[in-house]
PDB file of C-alpha atoms in Angstrom:
ATOM      1  CA  MET A  14     -19.250 -13.605   1.375  1.00 85.00           C
ATOM      2  CA  LYS A  15     -15.649 -12.729   2.137  1.00 94.00           C
ATOM      3  CA  LYS A  16     -12.450 -14.234   0.822  1.00 96.00           C
ATOM      4  CA  CYS A  17      -9.102 -13.809   2.566  1.00 96.00           C
ATOM      5  CA  ILE A  18      -6.185 -13.018   0.255  1.00 96.00           C
ATOM      6  CA  VAL A  19      -2.545 -13.825   1.019  1.00 95.00           C
ATOM      7  CA  SER A  20       0.222 -13.280  -1.533  1.00 95.00           C
ATOM      8  CA  ASN A  21       3.526 -15.155  -1.511  1.00 94.00           C
ATOM      9  CA  ASP A  22       5.070 -12.087  -3.180  1.00 95.00           C
ATOM     10  CA  ALA A  23       4.297  -9.719  -0.291  1.00 96.00           C
ATOM     11  CA  PRO A  24       5.698  -9.708   3.258  1.00 95.00           C
ATOM     12  CA  LYS A  25       4.169 -12.396   5.443  1.00 92.00           C
ATOM     13  CA  PRO A  26       1.570 -10.988   7.863  1.00 91.00           C
ATOM     14  CA  VAL A  27       3.068 -10.719  11.351  1.00 86.00           C
ATOM     15  CA  GLY A  28      -0.233 -10.965  13.170  1.00 90.00           C
ATOM     16  CA  PRO A  29      -3.739 -12.347  12.918  1.00 93.00           C
ATOM     17  CA  TYR A  30      -4.732 -10.584   9.694  1.00 94.00           C
ATOM     18  CA  SER A  31      -4.833 -11.221   5.958  1.00 95.00           C
ATOM     19  CA  HIS A  32      -3.036  -9.205   3.315  1.00 97.00           C
ATOM     20  CA  ALA A  33      -6.476  -8.351   2.000  1.00 98.00           C
ATOM     21  CA  VAL A  34     -10.114  -9.338   2.245  1.00 98.00           C
ATOM     22  CA  GLN A  35     -12.375  -9.466  -0.767  1.00 98.00           C
ATOM     23  CA  ALA A  36     -16.029  -8.793  -0.034  1.00 97.00           C
ATOM     24  CA  GLY A  37     -18.128  -8.918  -3.160  1.00 96.00           C
ATOM     25  CA  ASN A  38     -16.539  -6.604  -5.716  1.00 97.00           C
ATOM     26  CA  PHE A  39     -14.490  -4.791  -3.062  1.00 98.00           C
ATOM     27  CA  LEU A  40     -10.932  -5.555  -1.975  1.00 98.00           C
ATOM     28  CA  PHE A  41      -9.680  -4.137   1.326  1.00 98.00           C
ATOM     29  CA  VAL A  42      -5.868  -4.261   1.493  1.00 98.00           C
ATOM     30  CA  SER A  43      -4.251  -4.176   4.936  1.00 98.00           C
ATOM     31  CA  GLY A  44      -1.666  -1.508   5.707  1.00 97.00           C
ATOM     32  CA  GLN A  45       1.703  -2.238   4.151  1.00 98.00           C
ATOM     33  CA  LEU A  46       5.099  -1.056   5.318  1.00 97.00           C
ATOM     34  CA  ALA A  47       8.342  -1.012   3.319  1.00 98.00           C
ATOM     35  CA  VAL A  48       9.110  -4.609   4.268  1.00 97.00           C
ATOM     36  CA  ASN A  49      11.209  -6.748   1.967  1.00 96.00           C
ATOM     37  CA  PRO A  50       9.214  -9.965   1.427  1.00 95.00           C
ATOM     38  CA  MET A  51      12.405 -12.054   1.399  1.00 94.00           C
ATOM     39  CA  SER A  52      14.084 -10.716   4.537  1.00 94.00           C
ATOM     40  CA  GLY A  53      10.995  -9.635   6.464  1.00 94.00           C
ATOM     41  CA  LYS A  54      12.795  -6.409   7.402  1.00 96.00           C
ATOM     42  CA  ILE A  55      11.974  -2.768   6.750  1.00 97.00           C
ATOM     43  CA  GLU A  56      14.173  -1.451   3.950  1.00 97.00           C
ATOM     44  CA  GLY A  57      14.783   1.903   2.315  1.00 96.00           C
ATOM     45  CA  GLU A  58      16.726   4.751   3.816  1.00 93.00           C
ATOM     46  CA  ASP A  59      14.452   7.489   2.515  1.00 98.00           C
ATOM     47  CA  ILE A  60      10.779   8.107   1.833  1.00 98.00           C
ATOM     48  CA  LYS A  61      11.095   7.565  -1.921  1.00 98.00           C
ATOM     49  CA  ALA A  62      12.669   4.122  -1.555  1.00 98.00           C
ATOM     50  CA  GLN A  63      10.169   3.095   1.127  1.00 98.00           C
ATOM     51  CA  THR A  64       7.219   4.365  -0.929  1.00 98.00           C
ATOM     52  CA  GLN A  65       8.350   2.320  -3.934  1.00 98.00           C
ATOM     53  CA  LEU A  66       8.620  -0.843  -1.826  1.00 98.00           C
ATOM     54  CA  VAL A  67       5.254  -0.251  -0.136  1.00 98.00           C
ATOM     55  CA  PHE A  68       3.509   0.042  -3.489  1.00 98.00           C
ATOM     56  CA  LYS A  69       5.390  -2.975  -4.877  1.00 98.00           C
ATOM     57  CA  ASN A  70       3.975  -4.999  -1.970  1.00 98.00           C
ATOM     58  CA  ILE A  71       0.481  -3.585  -2.529  1.00 98.00           C
ATOM     59  CA  GLU A  72       0.723  -4.399  -6.228  1.00 98.00           C
ATOM     60  CA  ALA A  73       1.564  -8.045  -5.391  1.00 98.00           C
ATOM     61  CA  ILE A  74      -1.510  -8.281  -3.144  1.00 98.00           C
ATOM     62  CA  LEU A  75      -3.774  -6.641  -5.706  1.00 98.00           C
ATOM     63  CA  LYS A  76      -2.488  -9.003  -8.393  1.00 98.00           C
ATOM     64  CA  GLU A  77      -3.039 -12.059  -6.194  1.00 97.00           C
ATOM     65  CA  ALA A  78      -6.708 -11.071  -5.959  1.00 97.00           C
ATOM     66  CA  GLY A  79      -7.032 -10.261  -9.675  1.00 97.00           C
ATOM     67  CA  PHE A  80      -7.007  -6.480  -9.168  1.00 98.00           C
ATOM     68  CA  SER A  81      -4.642  -3.705 -10.256  1.00 97.00           C
ATOM     69  CA  PHE A  82      -3.873  -0.098  -9.366  1.00 98.00           C
ATOM     70  CA  GLU A  83      -6.529   0.921 -11.901  1.00 97.00           C
ATOM     71  CA  ASP A  84      -9.133  -0.640  -9.579  1.00 98.00           C
ATOM     72  CA  VAL A  85      -8.042   1.351  -6.503  1.00 98.00           C
ATOM     73  CA  VAL A  86     -10.694   3.835  -5.352  1.00 98.00           C
ATOM     74  CA  LYS A  87      -9.300   4.892  -1.937  1.00 98.00           C
ATOM     75  CA  VAL A  88      -5.787   5.238  -0.540  1.00 98.00           C
ATOM     76  CA  ASN A  89      -4.902   5.929   3.102  1.00 98.00           C
ATOM     77  CA  VAL A  90      -1.342   7.128   3.629  1.00 98.00           C
ATOM     78  CA  TYR A  91       0.385   7.337   7.011  1.00 98.00           C
ATOM     79  CA  LEU A  92       3.670   9.265   7.008  1.00 98.00           C
ATOM     80  CA  ALA A  93       6.084   9.378   9.935  1.00 98.00           C
ATOM     81  CA  THR A  94       6.492  13.079   9.138  1.00 98.00           C
ATOM     82  CA  LEU A  95       4.513  15.319   6.819  1.00 98.00           C
ATOM     83  CA  GLU A  96       7.844  16.862   5.826  1.00 98.00           C
ATOM     84  CA  ASP A  97       8.136  13.829   3.479  1.00 98.00           C
ATOM     85  CA  PHE A  98       4.854  14.634   1.726  1.00 98.00           C
ATOM     86  CA  ALA A  99       6.332  16.212  -1.435  1.00 98.00           C
ATOM     87  CA  LYS A 100       8.880  13.421  -1.958  1.00 98.00           C
ATOM     88  CA  PHE A 101       6.212  10.777  -1.302  1.00 98.00           C
ATOM     89  CA  ASN A 102       3.963  12.489  -3.845  1.00 98.00           C
ATOM     90  CA  GLU A 103       6.704  12.298  -6.498  1.00 98.00           C
ATOM     91  CA  VAL A 104       6.626   8.490  -6.325  1.00 98.00           C
ATOM     92  CA  TYR A 105       2.849   8.291  -5.845  1.00 98.00           C
ATOM     93  CA  SER A 106       2.266  10.292  -9.028  1.00 97.00           C
ATOM     94  CA  THR A 107       4.143   7.651 -11.060  1.00 97.00           C
ATOM     95  CA  ILE A 108       1.777   4.935  -9.798  1.00 97.00           C
ATOM     96  CA  PHE A 109      -1.514   6.785 -10.181  1.00 97.00           C
ATOM     97  CA  THR A 110      -1.327   8.849 -13.365  1.00 95.00           C
ATOM     98  CA  GLN A 111      -5.014   9.353 -14.170  1.00 94.00           C
ATOM     99  CA  ASN A 112      -8.449   8.684 -12.699  1.00 94.00           C
ATOM    100  CA  PHE A 113      -6.905   9.328  -9.296  1.00 97.00           C
ATOM    101  CA  PRO A 114      -8.332   7.495  -6.279  1.00 98.00           C
ATOM    102  CA  ALA A 115      -9.590   9.400  -3.261  1.00 98.00           C
ATOM    103  CA  ARG A 116      -6.792   9.801  -0.726  1.00 98.00           C
ATOM    104  CA  THR A 117      -6.188  10.673   2.898  1.00 98.00           C
ATOM    105  CA  THR A 118      -2.680  11.488   4.115  1.00 98.00           C
ATOM    106  CA  VAL A 119      -1.859  11.915   7.799  1.00 98.00           C
ATOM    107  CA  GLU A 120       1.176  12.007  10.044  1.00 97.00           C
ATOM    108  CA  ALA A 121       1.345   8.996  12.355  1.00 97.00           C
ATOM    109  CA  LYS A 122       3.652   7.216  14.762  1.00 97.00           C
ATOM    110  CA  LEU A 123       4.871   4.137  12.881  1.00 96.00           C
ATOM    111  CA  LEU A 124       6.988   1.117  13.729  1.00 94.00           C
ATOM    112  CA  PRO A 125      10.705   1.845  14.225  1.00 95.00           C
ATOM    113  CA  GLY A 126      12.422   2.392  10.876  1.00 96.00           C
ATOM    114  CA  ALA A 127       9.157   2.856   8.980  1.00 98.00           C
ATOM    115  CA  LEU A 128       8.603   6.158   7.214  1.00 98.00           C
ATOM    116  CA  ILE A 129       5.310   5.221   5.548  1.00 98.00           C
ATOM    117  CA  GLU A 130       2.367   2.827   5.731  1.00 98.00           C
ATOM    118  CA  VAL A 131      -0.370   2.583   3.104  1.00 98.00           C
ATOM    119  CA  ASP A 132      -3.667   0.727   2.851  1.00 98.00           C
ATOM    120  CA  VAL A 133      -6.029   0.748  -0.120  1.00 98.00           C
ATOM    121  CA  ILE A 134      -9.536  -0.166  -1.162  1.00 98.00           C
ATOM    122  CA  ALA A 135     -10.150  -1.412  -4.697  1.00 98.00           C
ATOM    123  CA  VAL A 136     -13.338  -2.314  -6.537  1.00 98.00           C
ATOM    124  CA  LYS A 137     -14.139  -4.264  -9.701  1.00 94.00           C
ATOM    125  CA  GLU A 138     -17.328  -3.610 -11.618  1.00 83.00           C
TER     126      GLU A 138
END
């Protein structure tokens, strides 16, 4: 059985998708950009600022479903340029400090103004 999750503290979905879908003990969080939930616009002039906002939005979605970063088992990261990898990693390492999730990081063409997009999978035992 699946349950669609939508958080009022994350940017409103702009298409036919949910913030996340819970299937059993798994939570699949849709890709999040550095969108301010209040303005609906991409914010952050650099990769560090955008990474912080992306993970703030993901945290709101996880919380809405009763999960936390400790439950995250897989992270997919899409960077507009891999030149931002080291600076992204500086912020990432403050969010995941132990028991690191598996991660994939790739360079991808993103929406205008976006430097990063992230989706995660979490699981509760």
